[in-house]
Amino acid sequence: MTASAPRRRARVGLVQLSVATNRRADNLARADALLAEAADDGCELVVLPEAFATALNLPRSHEVAEPVPGPVTDWLAARAARYGVWLAAGVLERADGRVHSSAVLLDDTGRIRDVYRRTVVYDLEAHFLTGEVGARAVDTPFGRVGLLVGYDVQFPEVLRTLFADGAEIIVCPSILLRPFAEPVRQMVLARAAENCAYVLFAAATGENTLAGLTYMGRTAVVRSPMAIGAYSRDFRKQAPVLAEADREECVVAAELDLHELRRMRDAAPFLADFRRCGLSTALARATSAPHPSVADAAPPPHAPAVGESR
Amino acid sequence: MTASAPRRRARVGLVQLSVATNRRADNLARADALLAEAADDGCELVVLPEAFATALNLPRSHEVAEPVPGPVTDWLAARAARYGVWLAAGVLERADGRVHSSAVLLDDTGRIRDVYRRTVVYDLEAHFLTGEVGARAVDTPFGRVGLLVGYDVQFPEVLRTLFADGAEIIVCPSILLRPFAEPVRQMVLARAAENCAYVLFAAATGENTLAGLTYMGRTAVVRSPMAIGAYSRDFRKQAPVLAEADREECVVAAELDLHELRRMRDAAPFLADFRRCGLSTALARATSAPHPSVADAAPPPHAPAVGESR
C-alpha cells in the first residue's frame, strides 16, 4: 500500500453467514470458505456479520467473548494477509470485565486499523453487554470507512457522528432477528440517503436457537438514491440497492463508485445545510467522547500513515 | 373539547395541493374545496402543504410572507371553526424582519395551538429564509402532535427532538422538488420506523415555475412497519404506508390507530434503549433552545389546558 489518491472504485463483498450458537469452529470454517470466494471474486474489502464466530450467546457471553487482539482477530488477520483483502467483522469482545459487541477493521496485511464497540444495547442484552459512545471514520485506500454494529443502524444519531467525521463507506456487521427485517431494511436505505454514503449491511442468517427465532438476513450494499444534487441540474435517480440477499448463506458483492459518491457530495448542499444548522454543532460536541484506544491501531514507523493515502 | 382520555382512533386527511407561485387567491380557493372534501370525509385533523398559499417564492419571500397570526392563519382559523377540524398548514412567516417557513397547528375552534419554524434551510434558500432550532410536541385530543416542515424530514435529529418530547403523530407539510422524491420517500418511511410514530407527509404538487421543476407530490400517511416489539412475542408486520398519492391534487385520508401505537411503544424496548444511550441525553441538552413564543398559543382561562386532554 502506497500513499496515493483514494481509489475511484472498490469492489466489496459481504458475507451473509449462518451464525450458530456454541459452534465456533463450524462458523469459522464456513466463514473461511465464503471469504475465499469473495477474494476470488476480486473483493478488496470483505465484511462478516456481528459476532460471526460466537453469536451473541447472551447467557454465556462473558465466557465466549475474546479480547481484541485475540484468537478471533488473529484468525481474521491471517485471512486478510493470505487473501490480500481488508476485512471488517463483528467480534464479541471482552475488555476490563465487560463484554462489547464490537466491529474490527483489518488492513490487507492483517493489521487492526480500527475497533468500534456498539453504542446502543438492546433491552434484555443490557444484562450482558455494555454500550459505548464513540463512532468515528478512518482512512483506507478506498476512502473513509466508519464502523457500526447491527442495532446501531436503527439510531440515526450514531451514524451521524460517522457522517460528521467524513465517512464515505459505513460498514455494519449485524446479527438482528427476523421480526426487525422490514423496519431495519427501511432504515438501512434511509441511512445511505441521509448521510450520502454507501452502507454495507452484512447480516447473520440462520437460527438463533436460544431465542427460537431466525436471524433476518437481507444483507445489502446500499447507496443514496440520487446521484447528483438537485440544484446542479445534473441529478438523476439511481437504484439504491446495489446487491442484496434474502436468507441464504452467500457472498453479496458490488462495485462502489467512490468517484461518483465524491461528486455527489460536492454537489449536494444538504451536507453543508446540516452543518450550518445548530443541531449539528451541538451533536458534534455531544459525541466527542474519547474512543477506546487500540494498542496496535497506529501504523508502524516504516509504513505510511493510513491518513496519507487520501 | 373536554378533558378526557386521548382518542383511540383518529381520521386524518392530507391535502396534496398544486401550489402556484404568485397565485395566492387561486391556491386558497382550491385548498378550501379540498378542505371541505376532507371534512365531509370525517377527517378530524387536516394538513395542508408547506407555504400552501404563497409557495416559497424566494425572490419575493419578504414581500409575500405574512405575520402569524395574520391573514393566512385567519383564513385557516375560519375554516377550522367552520368545518370543526384541527388544521395544520405551512405558512411563509415574516417576523422581526426575517422570513421563516413555518407550520401552524389550529384546533377545531380556530385557535392557534402551535407554531414551528423549519430548522434546516436549503443552500440557496439561506439568502431568503432563516432556520430556527425548536421542535416540540403538543397535546391534542388524538395524542401528542409534533410539527415539522418539509426539508427537516431529511435530518433525523430534528425528528428526534419530537420523539424525545413524546410525539405520536409527526406532521410534515412540505414543498419539495421532484428530484428529491425517492430519497425523501425512503426517509419518510424510516422516520416512522425509528421514532415509532405516525408521519403525515403533506406535499405540494404542480410546477415550481421559478425553478422550472415540478414538486414531488407523494403525499403519504405512514406508520412503523412493526406492530409490537419483538420480545413481546406478539409482533407482526404491518404495511407501513396507510395511504398515499402520486402527483394529482387530492385528499389522502387514513385512520390512525393510536391505541395500537401506544401498545407498540409500551412493548418496543428501542425507545428506552435510545434513552439509556449517552447520545440521547447529550442531544436532549443540545436541543433545549427556547421555542419562539406564540402570543395566543396558550389556552384562555375558561378552557382546559391542552395538556389536560390526555
Coordinates of C-alpha atoms in Angstrom, one line a residue, chain A:
Chain A
M1 CA 0.0 0.0 0.0
T2 CA 1.5 3.3 -1.0
A3 CA 0.4 6.9 -0.2
S4 CA -1.7 7.8 -3.2
A5 CA -5.1 9.3 -4.1
P6 CA -8.0 7.2 -2.9
R7 CA -9.3 4.8 -5.4
R8 CA -12.2 5.7 -7.7
R9 CA -13.8 2.3 -7.5
A10 CA -13.7 -0.5 -4.9
R11 CA -15.2 -4.0 -5.0
V12 CA -16.7 -5.1 -1.7
G13 CA -18.0 -8.5 -0.6
L14 CA -20.4 -9.0 2.3
V15 CA -20.6 -12.5 3.8
Q16 CA -24.1 -13.5 4.8
L17 CA -23.2 -16.2 7.3
S18 CA -25.4 -18.6 9.2
V19 CA -24.1 -17.9 12.8
A20 CA -24.7 -20.9 15.0
T21 CA -24.5 -20.6 18.8
N22 CA -21.9 -22.8 20.5
R23 CA -20.4 -23.9 17.2
R24 CA -17.4 -21.6 16.8
A25 CA -15.2 -23.9 14.7
D26 CA -18.1 -24.6 12.3
N27 CA -18.8 -20.9 11.9
L28 CA -15.2 -20.2 11.2
A29 CA -14.9 -23.0 8.6
R30 CA -17.9 -21.7 6.7
A31 CA -16.7 -18.1 7.0
D32 CA -13.4 -19.1 5.6
A33 CA -14.9 -20.7 2.6
L34 CA -17.0 -17.6 1.9
L35 CA -14.0 -15.3 2.5
A36 CA -12.1 -17.2 -0.1
E37 CA -15.0 -17.0 -2.5
A38 CA -15.1 -13.2 -2.0
A39 CA -11.4 -12.8 -2.5
D40 CA -11.6 -14.9 -5.7
D41 CA -14.3 -12.6 -6.9
G42 CA -11.9 -9.7 -6.6
C43 CA -13.3 -8.1 -3.5
E44 CA -10.9 -5.7 -1.8
L45 CA -13.0 -5.2 1.4
V46 CA -14.9 -8.2 2.8
V47 CA -17.3 -7.9 5.7
L48 CA -18.5 -10.6 8.1
P49 CA -21.6 -10.3 10.4
E50 CA -21.8 -9.2 14.0
A51 CA -20.3 -11.7 16.5
F52 CA -19.8 -14.0 13.5
A53 CA -17.7 -16.6 15.3
T54 CA -19.8 -17.0 18.5
A55 CA -23.2 -15.3 18.0
L56 CA -24.1 -13.1 20.9
N57 CA -24.9 -16.1 23.1
L58 CA -26.1 -13.9 25.9
P59 CA -26.2 -16.5 28.7
R60 CA -22.6 -17.3 28.1
S61 CA -21.4 -14.0 26.6
H62 CA -18.7 -13.4 29.2
E63 CA -17.3 -16.9 28.6
V64 CA -17.3 -16.9 24.8
A65 CA -16.1 -13.3 24.4
E66 CA -12.5 -12.8 23.5
P67 CA -10.0 -9.9 23.9
V68 CA -9.1 -7.7 20.9
P69 CA -6.5 -8.5 19.7
G70 CA -7.1 -12.2 20.5
P71 CA -7.9 -15.5 18.8
V72 CA -10.6 -14.3 16.5
T73 CA -8.7 -11.2 15.3
D74 CA -5.7 -13.4 14.8
W75 CA -7.8 -15.7 12.7
L76 CA -9.0 -12.7 10.7
A77 CA -5.5 -11.2 10.4
A78 CA -4.2 -14.5 8.9
R79 CA -7.0 -14.4 6.3
A80 CA -6.6 -10.7 5.5
A81 CA -2.9 -11.3 4.8
R82 CA -3.5 -14.6 2.9
Y83 CA -6.2 -13.2 0.6
G84 CA -4.8 -9.7 0.5
V85 CA -8.1 -8.1 1.4
W86 CA -9.2 -5.6 4.0
L87 CA -11.6 -7.3 6.5
A88 CA -14.3 -6.0 8.7
A89 CA -16.1 -8.3 11.1
G90 CA -18.1 -8.4 14.3
V91 CA -16.4 -9.8 17.4
L92 CA -17.8 -10.4 20.8
E93 CA -15.1 -8.5 22.8
R94 CA -14.2 -8.9 26.4
A95 CA -12.4 -6.0 28.0
D96 CA -12.0 -4.9 31.6
G97 CA -14.6 -7.4 32.8
R98 CA -17.2 -6.1 30.3
V99 CA -18.5 -7.6 27.1
H100 CA -19.0 -5.4 24.0
S101 CA -20.4 -6.3 20.6
S102 CA -17.5 -4.8 18.6
A103 CA -16.5 -4.4 15.0
V104 CA -12.9 -4.6 13.9
L105 CA -11.3 -3.4 10.7
L106 CA -8.1 -5.0 9.5
D107 CA -5.9 -4.0 6.5
D108 CA -4.6 -6.3 3.8
T109 CA -1.5 -7.1 5.9
G110 CA -3.7 -8.3 8.8
R111 CA -3.1 -5.2 11.0
I112 CA -6.0 -4.0 13.1
R113 CA -6.9 -0.5 11.9
D114 CA -10.0 0.2 14.0
V115 CA -12.1 -1.2 16.8
Y116 CA -15.6 0.1 17.4
R117 CA -17.9 -1.0 20.2
R118 CA -21.7 -1.0 19.6
T119 CA -23.2 2.2 21.0
V120 CA -26.8 1.1 21.7
V121 CA -27.6 -2.1 23.6
Y122 CA -31.0 -3.8 23.3
D123 CA -33.2 -4.1 26.4
L124 CA -32.5 -7.7 27.5
E125 CA -28.9 -7.5 26.2
A126 CA -28.2 -4.8 28.8
H127 CA -27.6 -7.5 31.4
F128 CA -24.8 -9.0 29.3
L129 CA -23.4 -6.3 27.0
T130 CA -22.1 -2.8 27.5
G131 CA -22.6 0.0 25.1
E132 CA -20.1 2.8 24.4
V133 CA -20.3 6.1 22.6
G134 CA -17.5 6.6 20.1
A135 CA -18.1 6.0 16.4
R136 CA -15.5 7.6 14.1
A137 CA -14.2 7.2 10.5
V138 CA -10.8 6.1 9.4
D139 CA -8.9 6.4 6.2
T140 CA -8.4 3.5 3.9
P141 CA -7.2 3.2 0.3
F142 CA -10.8 3.3 -0.9
G143 CA -11.9 6.2 1.2
R144 CA -13.1 7.0 4.7
V145 CA -14.7 4.0 6.4
G146 CA -16.8 4.1 9.5
L147 CA -17.7 1.1 11.6
L148 CA -21.1 0.4 13.1
V149 CA -22.6 -2.7 14.7
G150 CA -26.1 -4.1 14.0
Y151 CA -28.7 -2.5 16.3
D152 CA -26.9 0.9 15.9
V153 CA -28.4 1.2 12.4
Q154 CA -31.8 1.9 14.0
F155 CA -30.4 5.0 15.7
P156 CA -29.7 7.8 13.2
E157 CA -27.5 9.8 15.6
V158 CA -24.9 7.0 15.8
L159 CA -24.4 7.2 12.0
R160 CA -24.4 11.0 12.1
T161 CA -21.2 11.0 14.1
L162 CA -19.7 9.0 11.3
F163 CA -21.1 11.4 8.8
A164 CA -19.7 14.4 10.7
D165 CA -16.4 12.6 10.6
G166 CA -16.5 12.2 6.8
A167 CA -17.4 8.5 6.4
E168 CA -18.0 7.5 2.8
I169 CA -18.5 3.8 3.4
I170 CA -20.5 2.8 6.5
V171 CA -19.8 -0.8 7.4
C172 CA -22.4 -2.5 9.6
P173 CA -22.0 -6.1 10.7
S174 CA -25.2 -7.3 12.2
I175 CA -27.0 -10.2 13.9
L176 CA -30.6 -9.0 14.1
L177 CA -33.7 -11.0 14.4
R178 CA -36.2 -11.5 11.6
P179 CA -39.1 -9.6 13.1
F180 CA -37.0 -6.5 12.7
A181 CA -36.3 -7.2 9.0
E182 CA -38.7 -4.6 7.5
P183 CA -38.0 -1.6 9.7
V184 CA -34.3 -2.3 9.5
R185 CA -34.4 -2.5 5.7
Q186 CA -36.2 0.9 5.6
M187 CA -33.6 2.4 7.9
V188 CA -30.6 1.0 6.0
L189 CA -32.0 2.7 2.9
A190 CA -32.6 5.9 4.7
R191 CA -29.1 5.9 6.3
A192 CA -27.5 5.8 2.9
A193 CA -29.7 8.6 1.6
E194 CA -29.5 11.0 4.6
N195 CA -25.7 10.5 5.0
C196 CA -24.9 10.5 1.3
A197 CA -22.8 7.3 1.9
Y198 CA -22.5 3.7 1.0
V199 CA -23.9 1.3 3.7
L200 CA -22.5 -2.2 3.8
F201 CA -25.0 -4.2 5.8
A202 CA -23.6 -7.6 6.4
A203 CA -26.2 -9.7 8.2
A204 CA -26.3 -13.0 10.0
T205 CA -28.8 -15.6 8.8
G206 CA -29.9 -19.0 10.2
E207 CA -31.4 -19.7 13.5
N208 CA -31.0 -18.2 17.0
T209 CA -31.6 -21.4 18.9
L210 CA -31.7 -19.6 22.2
A211 CA -34.5 -17.3 21.2
G212 CA -36.2 -19.8 18.9
L213 CA -36.2 -17.2 16.2
T214 CA -34.3 -16.8 12.9
Y215 CA -31.9 -14.0 12.0
M216 CA -33.0 -11.5 9.4
G217 CA -30.5 -12.0 6.6
R218 CA -31.2 -9.3 4.0
T219 CA -27.5 -8.5 3.6
A220 CA -27.3 -5.5 1.2
V221 CA -25.0 -3.0 -0.3
V222 CA -26.9 0.3 -0.5
R223 CA -26.2 3.8 -1.8
S224 CA -28.0 7.1 -1.9
P225 CA -30.9 7.0 -4.5
M226 CA -29.8 10.4 -6.0
A227 CA -26.6 10.7 -7.9
I228 CA -26.1 14.4 -8.0
G229 CA -27.6 17.4 -6.1
A230 CA -30.8 18.8 -7.4
Y231 CA -29.5 22.3 -7.9
S232 CA -26.6 21.1 -10.1
R233 CA -29.1 20.3 -12.9
D234 CA -27.2 17.1 -13.2
F235 CA -29.2 15.0 -10.9
R236 CA -30.6 11.6 -11.7
K237 CA -32.1 8.7 -9.9
Q238 CA -30.1 5.6 -9.3
A239 CA -31.3 2.3 -7.8
P240 CA -30.4 2.4 -4.0
V241 CA -29.8 -1.3 -3.7
L242 CA -26.6 -2.4 -5.5
A243 CA -26.8 -6.0 -4.4
E244 CA -28.7 -8.0 -1.8
A245 CA -29.5 -11.4 -0.4
D246 CA -32.6 -12.9 1.2
R247 CA -31.8 -15.7 3.7
E248 CA -29.2 -17.9 2.0
E249 CA -25.6 -18.2 3.2
C250 CA -23.6 -16.4 0.4
V251 CA -21.4 -13.5 -0.6
V252 CA -23.1 -10.3 -1.7
A253 CA -20.6 -8.4 -3.9
A254 CA -20.8 -5.0 -5.5
E255 CA -18.7 -2.3 -7.1
L256 CA -18.6 1.0 -5.3
D257 CA -18.2 4.1 -7.4
L258 CA -16.4 6.4 -5.0
H259 CA -15.6 9.0 -7.6
E260 CA -19.4 9.4 -8.2
L261 CA -20.0 9.5 -4.4
R262 CA -17.5 12.3 -4.0
R263 CA -19.0 14.2 -6.9
M264 CA -22.4 13.8 -5.4
R265 CA -21.2 15.1 -2.0
D266 CA -19.6 18.1 -3.6
A267 CA -22.9 18.9 -5.4
A268 CA -25.4 18.0 -2.7
P269 CA -25.9 21.0 -0.5
F270 CA -27.7 19.2 2.3
L271 CA -24.4 18.1 4.0
A272 CA -23.5 21.7 4.3
D273 CA -27.0 22.6 5.3
F274 CA -26.8 20.2 8.2
R275 CA -23.5 21.6 9.3
R276 CA -24.9 25.1 9.2
C277 CA -27.9 24.1 11.4
G278 CA -27.4 24.5 15.2
L279 CA -28.2 20.8 15.8
S280 CA -25.1 19.7 14.0
T281 CA -22.7 21.7 16.2
A282 CA -24.5 20.6 19.4
L283 CA -24.4 17.0 18.4
A284 CA -20.7 17.1 17.5
R285 CA -19.9 18.4 20.9
A286 CA -22.2 15.8 22.5
T287 CA -20.4 12.9 20.8
S288 CA -16.8 13.9 21.2
A289 CA -16.3 11.3 23.9
P290 CA -12.8 9.7 23.8
H291 CA -12.6 6.5 21.7
P292 CA -11.3 3.3 23.2
S293 CA -7.6 3.1 22.4
V294 CA -6.4 0.3 20.3
A295 CA -2.8 -0.7 21.1
D296 CA -1.9 -1.6 17.6
A297 CA -4.1 0.6 15.6
A298 CA -1.3 3.0 14.9
P299 CA 0.7 2.2 11.7
P300 CA 4.3 1.0 12.3
P301 CA 7.0 3.6 11.7
H302 CA 8.1 2.2 8.3
A303 CA 4.6 2.3 6.8
P304 CA 2.8 5.5 5.7
A305 CA 0.0 6.6 8.0
V306 CA -3.3 5.5 6.6
G307 CA -4.4 9.1 6.5
E308 CA -1.7 9.8 4.0
S309 CA -3.3 7.6 1.4
R310 CA -6.1 10.1 0.7

